Amino acid sequence: MPQLIYTLLLMLLAVVTFGDTKACNETCSFTVDYEHDRFLLDGKPFRFVSGSFHYFRALPGSWRHILRSMRAAGLNVVMTYIEWSTHEPKEGIYNWDGIANLEEFIRIADEENLYVVLRPGPYICAERDMGGFPYWLLTKYPSMKLRTSDADFLREVEKWYDVLLPRIKKYLRGQGGPVIMVSIENEYGSFSACDHEYLSFLKNLTEKYVQNDAVLFTNDMPDQLECGSIPGVLATVDFGTTDNPDQHWQKLRKYQPKGPLVNAEFYPGWFTHWTEPMARVAVGPVADTLRTMLSSGASVNFYMFFGGTNFGFTAGANGGGPGEYQADITSYDYDAPLDEAGDPTSKYYTLRSAVLEYLPDPDVPVPPRLPKMSLPPVKLNRYGSLMSTEARQALGYHTKSSERPLSFEALDQHSGLVLYEATIPSGTNRDPLLLKVQDLRDRAYVHVNNKFIGVLYRENAIDSIPVSLGQGERLQLLVENLGRINYAIANDFKGILGSVTFDGNEILNWTMTRFPLEDYSLLQNYVDRYSGYEVEASRNAAAQIFQGTFVIHSQPIHDTYVDPTGWGKGLIFINGFNLGRYWPLAGPQVTLYVPRHILHEGSNTILVIEYQQEIQGDAVITFTDQPKLDGL
Ligand SMILES: *[C@@H]1O[C@H](CO)[C@@H](O)[C@H](O)[C@H]1NC(C)=O
Ligand SMILES: *[C@@H]1O[C@H](CO)[C@@H](O)[C@H](O)[C@H]1NC(C)=O
């Protein structure tokens, strides 16, 4: 008899916790039962253990594998931000394919028996460039006040939501889909503007589409509910490991006396800036805090359960340190339970055991670690500098002139590099002279007459360099954007924002050449037509271009890691795909993750733009089967 009751209880629990996403028909709903401190899924009590996984940080070919690994850990929900800049990289040009195929991501999650929580922001933070906002907002409205009721901002958000939310509608629970919750803003309480009018606007706009088909929520750090919570919207809190989760729940209860407890961002790992040690979070306290929260009936989202990669120019930055700037590394491994390649770590197994003490075992076998491959060293050919005449003609855009330097945004450029050039004033015999660049964002490779003489960098608050006479009269500053600040968001314009002075005298009359490095076909054309005479002419300049090929014989093809040890700082493209920034000299990240999906059998191409280091002798790069994220 006790056995029978136990079995019945288990069955009941299974029904309560899973709910078949396809079989709800007219009972389809997800609501908050404030009175009983719980959620109701299709009218039945429900609580979740969820994991954050941002689709834009992994290639679609690996989505199912990762989602299944999450389900196998006992999770019943996947939470993702929606990144505006991924979907509207240029104004009015929308992208819903490949890594931007949000609907496909939702469908796969559904097929893997996960419910979905969407966090459309529009501000997402997330250690992404500009917190997920598209840069062109600042091109169009240089004085826009993001995350406030600035009329221009509200109008642009409304335009974006009018495109986004109708696409989401059919996936909401009330429409029979897997999406149970939709967030409003993101830790708004931590933002100084504290603009309740804006939150009210965003709530109304979201509600217009979501109606009662999903639960709307906000998330804030426990001390910041005052400016972050919205009347009539479920408030949740974000906190990491602690001996006493109760203190945080009490702060939530002050604002929301009844309703389900949710930790929307529980941190099993953390992010890392360049030059810092790789963030590592011990699993013991994570498991302990998790058990305490689950024992009190709370729902919990791991941020991140799978971190992935900031491919291309998508990494963000913070505003700390001596130069009030700290750029994030390319990897978003996050020391998460699933590593950057999507493989289970020992942390995964520990947390899975803890989760399964509270949620039913979904009986999904844990997908095994996928094999990784190394490759023989690849020798690269030299194609001169980005600053050479030939490269400028092939890759540089719209040389523009103006009295004072223009920002990347004023030049309508997202990221990459901009070359600023001016004539050094004559008529002085002081030697050397101090070149000073005010408000540099972020890093300048300083040249005189095509000769690289040193680096200035915002992060270290190094803004000046001596220049000796007789080096030439052409001053050239090749300026790199290392990612716009994503937290406590300001308008983090890039380029040279202040004045450039020589011995205190301002240098005027600049020409700017843009290198957005967005269209790989230009790079490939350049390499294909390269005549060779520029190698010598630009050999003393920074930003040297290298390309080589490597052959893959084996099938199936595995993930690998490109190891730029011995190189300085720059960018790597494989088969035209921008893997992101490498910087082994600063670390801690050394290798870049190379997803198997960008490789193919036969000949593959690697292109490197090395920003600062002279590569002597043969230029060689290797591929290893092990990530190296903890320094050289
Ligand atoms: C949002 O809607 C409510 C209810 O209709 C209204 O009172 C409020 O003024 C609206 N907020 C804004 C910013 O329009
Ligand atoms: C800048 O250009 C303007 C217009 O061509 C010219 O009048 C001025 O003398 C130049 N200034 C400097 C410092 O070269």
XYZ file of C-alpha atoms and ligand atoms in Angstrom:
660
model
C 0.000 0.000 0.000
C 2.667 2.589 0.886
C 4.391 1.527 -2.351
C 1.216 2.283 -4.305
C 0.797 5.691 -2.691
C 4.419 6.434 -3.427
C 3.939 5.460 -7.080
C 0.782 7.549 -7.349
C 2.593 10.495 -5.806
C 5.403 10.152 -8.287
C 2.930 10.034 -11.164
C 1.149 13.074 -9.844
C 4.462 14.873 -9.460
C 5.395 13.960 -13.016
C 2.127 15.350 -14.366
C 2.456 18.464 -12.251
C 6.037 19.119 -13.214
C 6.139 18.209 -16.890
C 2.793 19.004 -18.406
C 2.991 17.957 -22.040
C 3.484 21.131 -23.990
C 1.556 19.721 -26.904
C -1.493 18.481 -25.077
C -2.976 21.376 -23.166
C -5.590 22.561 -25.701
C -8.026 24.957 -24.094
C -6.413 24.581 -20.649
C -3.137 26.047 -21.938
C -2.064 28.732 -19.515
C 0.686 29.902 -17.235
C -0.284 32.081 -14.309
C 0.770 33.181 -10.866
C -1.237 31.925 -7.897
C -0.214 34.672 -5.472
C -2.432 33.342 -2.721
C -0.583 30.002 -2.605
C 2.887 31.320 -3.496
C 3.123 29.289 -6.659
C 2.832 29.142 -10.414
C 0.051 27.315 -12.213
C 0.825 25.590 -15.494
C -2.366 24.669 -17.324
C -4.055 25.134 -13.972
C -1.711 22.791 -12.050
C 0.981 23.712 -9.529
C 4.376 24.151 -11.151
C 7.858 25.176 -10.183
C 10.995 25.274 -12.247
C 14.695 24.777 -12.217
C 15.930 26.564 -15.256
C 19.203 27.348 -16.966
C 20.286 30.373 -18.969
C 21.546 29.585 -22.462
C 21.734 32.442 -24.965
C 21.146 31.095 -28.456
C 23.343 33.870 -29.907
C 26.366 32.398 -28.100
C 26.345 28.991 -29.811
C 25.883 27.900 -33.405
C 22.450 26.404 -34.179
C 24.035 23.029 -34.964
C 24.778 22.590 -31.260
C 21.521 23.930 -29.794
C 19.788 20.570 -29.512
C 22.771 18.876 -27.919
C 23.067 21.604 -25.295
C 19.332 21.771 -24.607
C 19.193 18.000 -24.214
C 22.118 18.158 -21.776
C 20.156 20.714 -19.765
C 17.059 18.540 -19.733
C 19.173 15.538 -18.737
C 20.283 17.489 -15.657
C 16.654 17.628 -14.525
C 16.028 21.204 -15.652
C 12.551 21.880 -16.987
C 13.046 25.416 -18.339
C 15.583 27.232 -20.519
C 15.915 30.969 -20.134
C 17.324 33.207 -22.841
C 17.811 36.858 -23.504
C 16.772 38.182 -26.908
C 19.452 40.454 -28.313
C 18.221 43.430 -30.307
C 21.608 44.025 -31.982
C 21.714 40.403 -33.197
C 18.320 40.784 -34.850
C 18.614 44.340 -36.148
C 22.338 44.899 -36.721
C 21.609 47.820 -39.053
C 18.525 49.946 -38.767
C 15.580 48.245 -40.468
C 17.703 45.262 -41.614
C 16.469 42.275 -39.659
C 18.200 38.953 -39.129
C 16.289 35.835 -38.125
C 18.543 33.174 -39.630
C 21.362 30.993 -38.382
C 22.483 32.057 -34.927
C 19.594 34.570 -34.942
C 16.900 31.940 -35.539
C 15.096 32.484 -32.253
C 11.978 30.628 -33.345
C 14.000 27.537 -34.213
C 15.617 27.728 -30.782
C 12.202 27.830 -29.110
C 10.952 24.906 -31.213
C 13.984 22.761 -30.371
C 13.630 23.591 -26.677
C 9.998 22.500 -26.901
C 10.963 19.250 -28.623
C 13.492 18.591 -25.863
C 10.700 19.049 -23.289
C 11.878 22.334 -21.905
C 9.651 25.311 -21.236
C 11.068 28.655 -22.251
C 11.484 31.992 -20.484
C 12.242 34.947 -22.751
C 14.043 38.085 -21.675
C 13.737 40.594 -24.502
C 15.222 43.469 -22.525
C 15.466 45.552 -24.665
C 18.470 46.121 -22.403
C 20.042 42.756 -21.629
C 23.468 43.572 -20.118
C 24.744 39.985 -20.544
C 28.381 41.049 -21.027
C 27.445 41.921 -24.609
C 28.411 44.975 -26.638
C 26.272 47.902 -25.426
C 24.155 45.529 -23.331
C 22.499 44.206 -26.483
C 21.426 47.578 -27.887
C 22.315 48.138 -31.538
C 25.073 50.729 -31.929
C 23.110 52.590 -34.613
C 20.820 54.051 -31.965
C 23.772 56.305 -31.128
C 24.417 57.075 -34.798
C 20.838 58.198 -35.193
C 20.468 59.928 -31.829
C 23.847 60.881 -30.336
C 22.258 62.223 -27.175
C 19.741 59.425 -26.703
C 19.075 58.518 -23.089
C 18.878 54.747 -23.168
C 16.545 53.032 -20.694
C 14.519 56.173 -19.970
C 11.372 57.735 -21.341
C 13.379 59.718 -23.883
C 10.821 59.942 -26.701
C 13.292 58.786 -29.370
C 14.249 55.771 -27.298
C 10.634 54.787 -26.637
C 9.768 55.123 -30.314
C 12.687 52.886 -31.357
C 11.829 50.294 -28.698
C 8.219 50.288 -29.828
C 9.283 49.772 -33.447
C 11.477 46.845 -32.418
C 8.844 45.237 -30.182
C 6.261 45.621 -32.937
C 8.524 43.406 -35.060
C 9.682 41.015 -32.351
C 6.648 40.273 -30.216
C 4.217 39.230 -32.981
C 6.777 36.531 -33.904
C 6.768 35.272 -30.333
C 3.021 35.335 -29.833
C 2.246 31.832 -31.084
C 4.892 30.295 -28.785
C 3.322 31.676 -25.610
C 1.767 29.160 -23.240
C -1.688 30.625 -23.600
C -1.425 29.883 -27.324
C -0.300 26.303 -26.638
C 3.448 27.005 -26.908
C 6.330 26.486 -24.456
C 7.005 30.119 -23.486
C 5.790 30.587 -19.926
C 7.328 33.912 -18.917
C 8.494 37.147 -20.535
C 10.637 39.686 -18.721
C 10.361 43.438 -18.578
C 13.705 45.255 -18.652
C 16.628 43.712 -16.767
C 17.869 44.605 -13.284
C 16.428 48.055 -13.852
C 16.721 48.787 -10.138
C 20.496 49.003 -10.513
C 20.199 51.771 -13.113
C 20.504 55.307 -11.827
C 17.705 56.744 -14.000
C 14.980 54.996 -11.941
C 12.410 56.072 -14.517
C 9.076 54.522 -13.515
C 7.377 56.083 -16.512
C 9.667 54.093 -18.821
C 8.947 50.838 -16.972
C 5.243 51.533 -17.207
C 5.586 52.147 -20.940
C 7.532 48.913 -21.420
C 5.036 46.964 -19.372
C 2.149 48.301 -21.441
C 3.964 47.601 -24.698
C 4.825 44.019 -23.702
C 1.351 43.396 -22.332
C -0.192 44.540 -25.604
C 1.233 41.412 -27.236
C 1.615 38.944 -24.380
C -1.728 39.692 -22.720
C -2.473 36.792 -20.387
C -0.655 34.193 -22.452
C 2.458 34.216 -20.255
C 3.614 35.678 -16.931
C 5.410 39.021 -17.035
C 8.258 39.480 -14.572
C 11.100 41.741 -13.518
C 14.412 40.662 -11.997
C 16.592 42.682 -9.634
C 19.252 42.349 -7.034
C 17.510 42.060 -3.650
C 18.411 45.586 -2.521
C 17.279 47.175 -5.755
C 13.610 46.324 -6.008
C 12.609 49.898 -5.341
C 13.449 51.128 -8.833
C 13.190 47.770 -10.566
C 9.816 46.318 -9.631
C 6.592 47.264 -11.401
C 3.140 47.132 -9.822
C 1.181 44.208 -11.248
C 4.300 42.425 -12.543
C 5.890 39.450 -10.771
C 9.103 40.551 -9.063
C 12.014 38.105 -8.853
C 15.525 38.453 -7.423
C 19.048 37.641 -8.570
C 21.680 36.308 -6.185
C 24.552 33.834 -6.080
C 25.815 31.460 -3.413
C 24.943 32.441 0.142
C 24.558 30.821 3.561
C 21.307 32.594 4.009
C 19.023 32.858 0.972
C 16.264 33.794 3.394
C 17.632 37.300 3.895
C 17.189 37.850 0.135
C 13.707 36.337 0.045
C 12.704 38.647 2.900
C 13.714 41.670 0.845
C 11.584 40.354 -1.989
C 8.695 39.790 0.433
C 8.843 43.420 1.470
C 7.789 44.359 -2.054
C 5.758 41.315 -2.841
C 4.214 39.770 0.272
C 2.789 36.771 -1.602
C 3.652 34.843 -4.740
C 6.207 32.266 -5.880
C 9.833 32.860 -4.906
C 12.131 33.021 -7.923
C 15.865 33.483 -8.144
C 16.127 34.534 -11.783
C 19.933 34.674 -11.807
C 21.664 32.185 -9.564
C 25.382 32.227 -10.378
C 27.165 28.863 -10.632
C 30.082 30.674 -12.320
C 31.063 34.185 -13.352
C 32.394 36.206 -16.291
C 35.982 37.318 -16.853
C 37.709 40.453 -18.161
C 40.994 40.426 -20.039
C 44.041 40.482 -17.702
C 42.088 39.025 -14.767
C 42.381 35.432 -13.574
C 39.651 33.250 -15.072
C 36.605 33.420 -12.796
C 36.054 30.133 -10.983
C 33.172 29.405 -8.621
C 33.401 26.328 -6.390
C 30.510 23.921 -6.814
C 30.040 22.995 -3.119
C 28.415 26.264 -2.010
C 26.459 26.404 -5.285
C 24.898 23.002 -4.579
C 24.227 23.922 -0.927
C 22.512 27.199 -1.779
C 20.527 25.461 -4.497
C 19.243 22.834 -2.050
C 18.227 25.500 0.446
C 16.321 27.428 -2.190
C 14.618 24.345 -3.610
C 13.681 23.166 -0.105
C 11.785 26.376 0.454
C 9.820 25.752 -2.747
C 11.533 28.428 -4.810
C 12.080 28.317 -8.555
C 15.643 28.899 -9.663
C 17.430 29.834 -12.877
C 21.140 29.097 -13.223
C 22.878 32.048 -14.864
C 24.628 30.581 -16.876
C 24.003 26.866 -17.256
C 25.775 27.096 -20.604
C 27.722 30.266 -21.399
C 29.184 29.772 -24.884
C 31.167 32.322 -26.831
C 31.167 36.038 -27.660
C 31.899 35.482 -31.325
C 33.048 38.328 -33.542
C 32.684 41.765 -31.963
C 29.893 40.884 -29.545
C 31.765 40.938 -26.207
C 30.918 43.793 -23.857
C 32.820 45.571 -21.100
C 32.459 47.017 -17.615
C 33.232 50.464 -16.309
C 35.690 49.649 -13.486
C 39.455 49.871 -13.082
C 41.937 52.745 -13.501
C 40.574 53.780 -16.907
C 36.976 52.966 -15.928
C 36.942 50.329 -18.588
C 37.365 46.554 -18.485
C 36.815 44.573 -21.672
C 35.339 41.073 -21.495
C 37.149 38.089 -22.943
C 35.837 36.314 -26.028
C 34.954 33.124 -24.201
C 31.780 33.125 -22.140
C 32.607 29.725 -20.674
C 31.568 31.326 -17.371
C 32.821 28.284 -15.451
C 29.274 27.064 -16.081
C 28.061 23.472 -15.607
C 28.284 22.967 -19.389
C 31.581 24.284 -20.709
C 32.112 26.546 -23.720
C 31.855 23.571 -26.081
C 28.611 22.415 -24.422
C 30.179 19.458 -22.636
C 29.236 18.436 -19.087
C 31.817 19.307 -16.424
C 32.132 17.811 -12.936
C 30.091 20.823 -11.773
C 27.321 19.616 -14.069
C 27.137 16.190 -12.425
C 27.166 17.632 -8.896
C 24.367 20.065 -9.677
C 22.398 17.438 -11.575
C 22.372 15.245 -8.459
C 21.117 18.170 -6.389
C 18.385 19.079 -8.894
C 17.162 15.484 -9.097
C 16.566 15.460 -5.342
C 13.761 17.942 -5.988
C 12.545 17.461 -9.557
C 11.685 14.160 -11.244
C 14.342 12.426 -13.289
C 13.387 13.105 -16.927
C 15.102 9.863 -17.876
C 17.171 11.538 -20.533
C 20.690 10.074 -20.680
C 23.394 12.701 -20.173
C 24.928 13.280 -23.614
C 28.603 12.318 -23.518
C 31.466 14.786 -23.909
C 32.039 15.202 -27.614
C 35.529 14.384 -28.896
C 37.820 17.299 -29.751
C 40.584 17.315 -32.328
C 44.016 18.831 -32.700
C 45.568 19.536 -36.103
C 49.108 19.779 -37.440
C 50.588 23.318 -37.181
C 49.388 25.606 -39.952
C 51.846 27.876 -41.732
C 50.369 31.238 -42.693
C 51.328 33.524 -45.566
C 51.789 37.262 -45.117
C 49.567 39.765 -46.850
C 50.939 43.051 -45.597
C 49.245 45.499 -43.248
C 45.702 46.732 -43.131
C 47.284 50.189 -43.377
C 48.937 49.523 -46.723
C 47.596 51.332 -49.773
C 46.442 48.089 -51.293
C 44.576 46.961 -48.173
C 42.957 50.338 -47.715
C 41.666 50.247 -51.241
C 40.281 46.758 -50.767
C 39.036 46.954 -47.187
C 38.749 50.557 -46.119
C 35.453 52.374 -46.439
C 34.507 55.948 -47.066
C 37.488 57.935 -46.100
C 35.982 60.974 -44.409
C 37.509 64.272 -43.472
C 36.635 66.553 -40.611
C 38.306 69.123 -38.450
C 38.102 66.950 -35.338
C 38.034 63.151 -35.121
C 34.610 61.516 -35.545
C 33.405 58.612 -33.419
C 32.727 55.139 -34.789
C 29.030 55.879 -34.328
C 29.210 59.157 -36.244
C 30.883 57.134 -39.006
C 28.057 54.579 -38.718
C 30.420 51.793 -37.754
C 29.718 49.030 -35.250
C 33.155 47.750 -34.355
C 36.457 46.727 -35.974
C 38.994 49.512 -36.463
C 39.086 53.120 -37.636
C 42.280 54.709 -38.923
C 42.594 58.387 -37.925
C 45.213 60.373 -39.827
C 46.469 63.930 -39.576
C 49.560 65.967 -40.257
C 51.945 66.595 -37.407
C 52.325 70.368 -37.042
C 55.734 71.625 -38.098
C 57.672 74.543 -36.665
C 58.793 73.116 -33.366
C 62.213 71.936 -32.361
C 61.345 70.398 -29.052
C 62.339 66.752 -29.224
C 60.589 64.527 -28.301
C 57.052 65.828 -28.169
C 54.231 64.356 -26.186
C 51.292 63.070 -28.191
C 48.158 62.982 -26.079
C 44.806 61.493 -27.081
C 41.909 62.564 -24.923
C 38.977 60.197 -24.414
C 40.358 57.373 -26.477
C 37.974 54.461 -26.860
C 39.533 52.076 -26.600
C 42.980 51.243 -27.926
C 45.200 53.088 -30.411
C 48.062 51.603 -32.376
C 50.141 54.740 -32.902
C 52.056 55.176 -36.156
C 54.163 57.863 -37.752
C 54.632 57.468 -41.508
C 53.383 53.876 -41.421
C 55.791 52.936 -38.648
C 54.195 51.481 -35.531
C 55.615 53.234 -32.451
C 53.412 52.152 -29.548
C 50.021 51.576 -27.991
C 47.654 53.768 -25.990
C 44.862 52.122 -24.025
C 41.857 53.383 -22.159
C 41.770 50.496 -19.663
C 45.198 51.392 -18.267
C 44.546 55.139 -18.515
C 47.572 55.421 -20.829
C 46.749 58.301 -23.148
C 50.087 59.762 -24.200
C 53.323 58.740 -25.853
C 56.510 60.644 -26.754
C 57.198 61.084 -30.455
C 60.671 62.107 -31.557
C 61.269 64.563 -34.350
C 62.313 63.405 -37.775
C 60.087 60.323 -37.798
C 57.843 61.911 -40.382
C 54.815 64.138 -40.584
C 51.974 61.654 -41.023
C 50.360 60.749 -37.693
C 48.232 57.615 -37.889
C 46.150 56.258 -35.051
C 44.592 52.885 -35.763
C 41.854 52.706 -33.142
C 40.278 49.470 -31.929
C 36.877 49.139 -30.281
C 37.098 46.452 -27.575
C 33.368 46.342 -26.832
C 30.888 48.875 -25.518
C 30.175 48.984 -21.798
C 27.166 46.832 -20.976
C 26.467 47.556 -17.303
C 25.227 50.799 -15.716
C 24.994 51.605 -19.378
C 26.274 54.907 -20.621
C 26.573 56.053 -24.211
C 29.923 54.382 -24.743
C 30.889 55.924 -28.068
C 34.018 54.531 -29.691
C 36.990 56.092 -31.442
C 38.638 59.360 -30.491
C 36.142 61.486 -28.604
C 38.359 64.256 -27.287
C 41.150 66.332 -28.720
C 44.519 65.070 -29.887
C 47.375 67.319 -28.908
C 51.046 67.525 -29.677
C 53.003 69.351 -27.023
C 49.696 70.830 -25.915
C 48.647 72.067 -29.374
C 45.537 70.517 -30.802
C 45.928 68.622 -34.061
C 43.162 69.421 -36.532
C 42.001 68.252 -39.947
C 41.642 64.495 -39.760
C 40.839 61.856 -42.311
C 39.180 58.681 -41.180
C 39.197 55.323 -42.911
C 36.782 52.716 -41.669
C 37.633 49.050 -41.289
C 34.397 47.475 -40.013
C 35.732 43.995 -40.901
C 32.165 42.764 -41.250
C 32.217 41.597 -44.863
C 34.617 38.690 -45.130
C 34.395 38.575 -48.921
C 36.387 41.821 -49.013
C 39.180 40.222 -46.995
C 39.113 37.159 -49.222
C 39.196 39.282 -52.391
C 42.096 41.232 -50.993
C 44.062 38.066 -50.244
C 43.188 36.537 -53.626
C 44.352 39.569 -55.590
C 47.268 40.392 -53.381
C 50.257 41.396 -55.469
C 52.947 41.122 -52.821
C 54.667 44.454 -53.246
C 53.120 45.818 -50.089
C 54.701 43.329 -47.690
C 57.863 45.402 -47.704
C 56.138 48.772 -47.903
C 53.997 48.162 -44.822
C 56.260 45.844 -42.874
C 56.679 48.318 -40.006
C 52.980 48.931 -39.567
C 50.651 47.187 -37.150
C 47.596 45.111 -38.152
C 49.366 42.561 -40.318
C 47.210 40.154 -42.278
C 47.998 36.429 -42.467
C 46.188 33.617 -44.141
C 46.740 29.890 -44.504
C 44.869 26.709 -45.260
C 44.579 23.435 -43.426
C 43.098 20.160 -44.520
C 40.677 18.042 -42.533
C 40.586 14.400 -43.600
C 38.588 12.921 -40.776
C 34.848 12.480 -40.584
C 33.036 13.277 -38.388
C 34.599 16.657 -37.798
C 35.137 17.647 -34.177
C 35.411 20.928 -32.326
C 38.914 22.272 -31.877
C 40.680 25.249 -30.269
C 42.978 27.604 -32.115
C 46.022 28.419 -30.005
C 47.619 31.806 -30.774
C 50.428 31.376 -28.243
C 53.353 33.438 -29.565
C 51.009 35.912 -31.219
C 50.036 39.256 -29.646
C 46.510 40.553 -30.054
C 44.052 40.466 -32.896
C 41.229 38.707 -34.685
C 40.838 35.252 -36.192
C 38.484 34.224 -38.978
C 37.978 30.605 -39.969
C 36.262 29.953 -43.290
C 35.027 33.521 -43.078
C 33.550 33.166 -39.591
C 34.807 35.775 -37.112
C 35.772 33.755 -34.012
C 36.480 36.902 -32.017
C 39.399 38.655 -30.357
C 42.506 36.807 -29.160
C 45.010 38.290 -26.730
C 47.174 35.612 -25.093
C 49.614 38.276 -23.853
C 46.907 39.689 -21.574
C 44.990 36.457 -20.981
C 43.626 34.653 -19.168
C 41.999 33.271 -22.319
C 44.594 31.837 -24.670
C 42.726 29.539 -27.066
C 39.634 30.419 -29.083
C 36.866 27.857 -29.384
C 36.338 26.632 -32.960
C 32.899 25.029 -33.353
C 32.822 21.993 -35.639
C 29.988 23.568 -37.608
C 32.247 26.121 -39.293
C 34.710 23.442 -40.480
C 34.426 21.075 -43.411
C 36.195 18.109 -44.911
C 39.011 19.126 -47.237
C 40.639 22.534 -47.328
C 39.758 25.165 -44.691
C 40.983 28.738 -44.402
C 42.285 30.646 -41.415
C 42.835 34.393 -41.578
C 44.519 36.301 -38.766
C 44.815 40.051 -38.306
C 47.606 40.576 -35.790
C 47.203 44.053 -34.339
C 50.460 44.641 -32.516
C 53.093 41.939 -32.487
C 55.777 41.484 -35.084
C 55.769 37.821 -36.063
C 59.327 36.843 -36.856
C 60.259 33.943 -39.096
C 57.519 31.545 -40.095
C 54.037 32.547 -39.048
C 52.572 29.388 -37.556
C 49.397 28.746 -35.605
C 48.235 25.543 -33.990
C 44.944 23.832 -33.199
C 44.646 21.843 -29.995
C 42.047 19.551 -28.462
C 42.134 21.355 -25.094
C 40.865 24.811 -24.168
C 43.399 27.035 -22.428
C 41.508 29.654 -20.426
C 43.759 30.050 -17.412
C 46.692 31.922 -18.905
C 49.851 30.915 -20.731
C 0.179 52.105 -19.047
O -1.171 51.723 -18.954
C -1.848 52.165 -17.787
C -3.206 51.526 -17.745
O -3.845 51.703 -18.975
C -1.885 53.684 -17.799
O -2.521 54.155 -16.621
C -0.473 54.206 -17.868
O -0.471 55.608 -17.982
C 0.266 53.621 -19.066
N 1.660 54.041 -18.993
C 2.231 54.782 -19.933
C 3.662 55.193 -19.725
O 1.665 55.108 -20.951
C 42.393 72.775 -41.695
O 41.707 72.841 -42.902
C 41.160 74.135 -43.122
C 40.247 74.080 -44.341
O 40.881 73.373 -45.390
C 42.291 75.145 -43.260
O 41.755 76.434 -43.470
C 43.096 75.125 -41.983
O 44.228 75.966 -42.106
C 43.562 73.726 -41.647
N 44.157 73.725 -40.328
C 45.298 73.126 -40.046
C 45.781 73.250 -38.632
O 45.944 72.513 -40.880
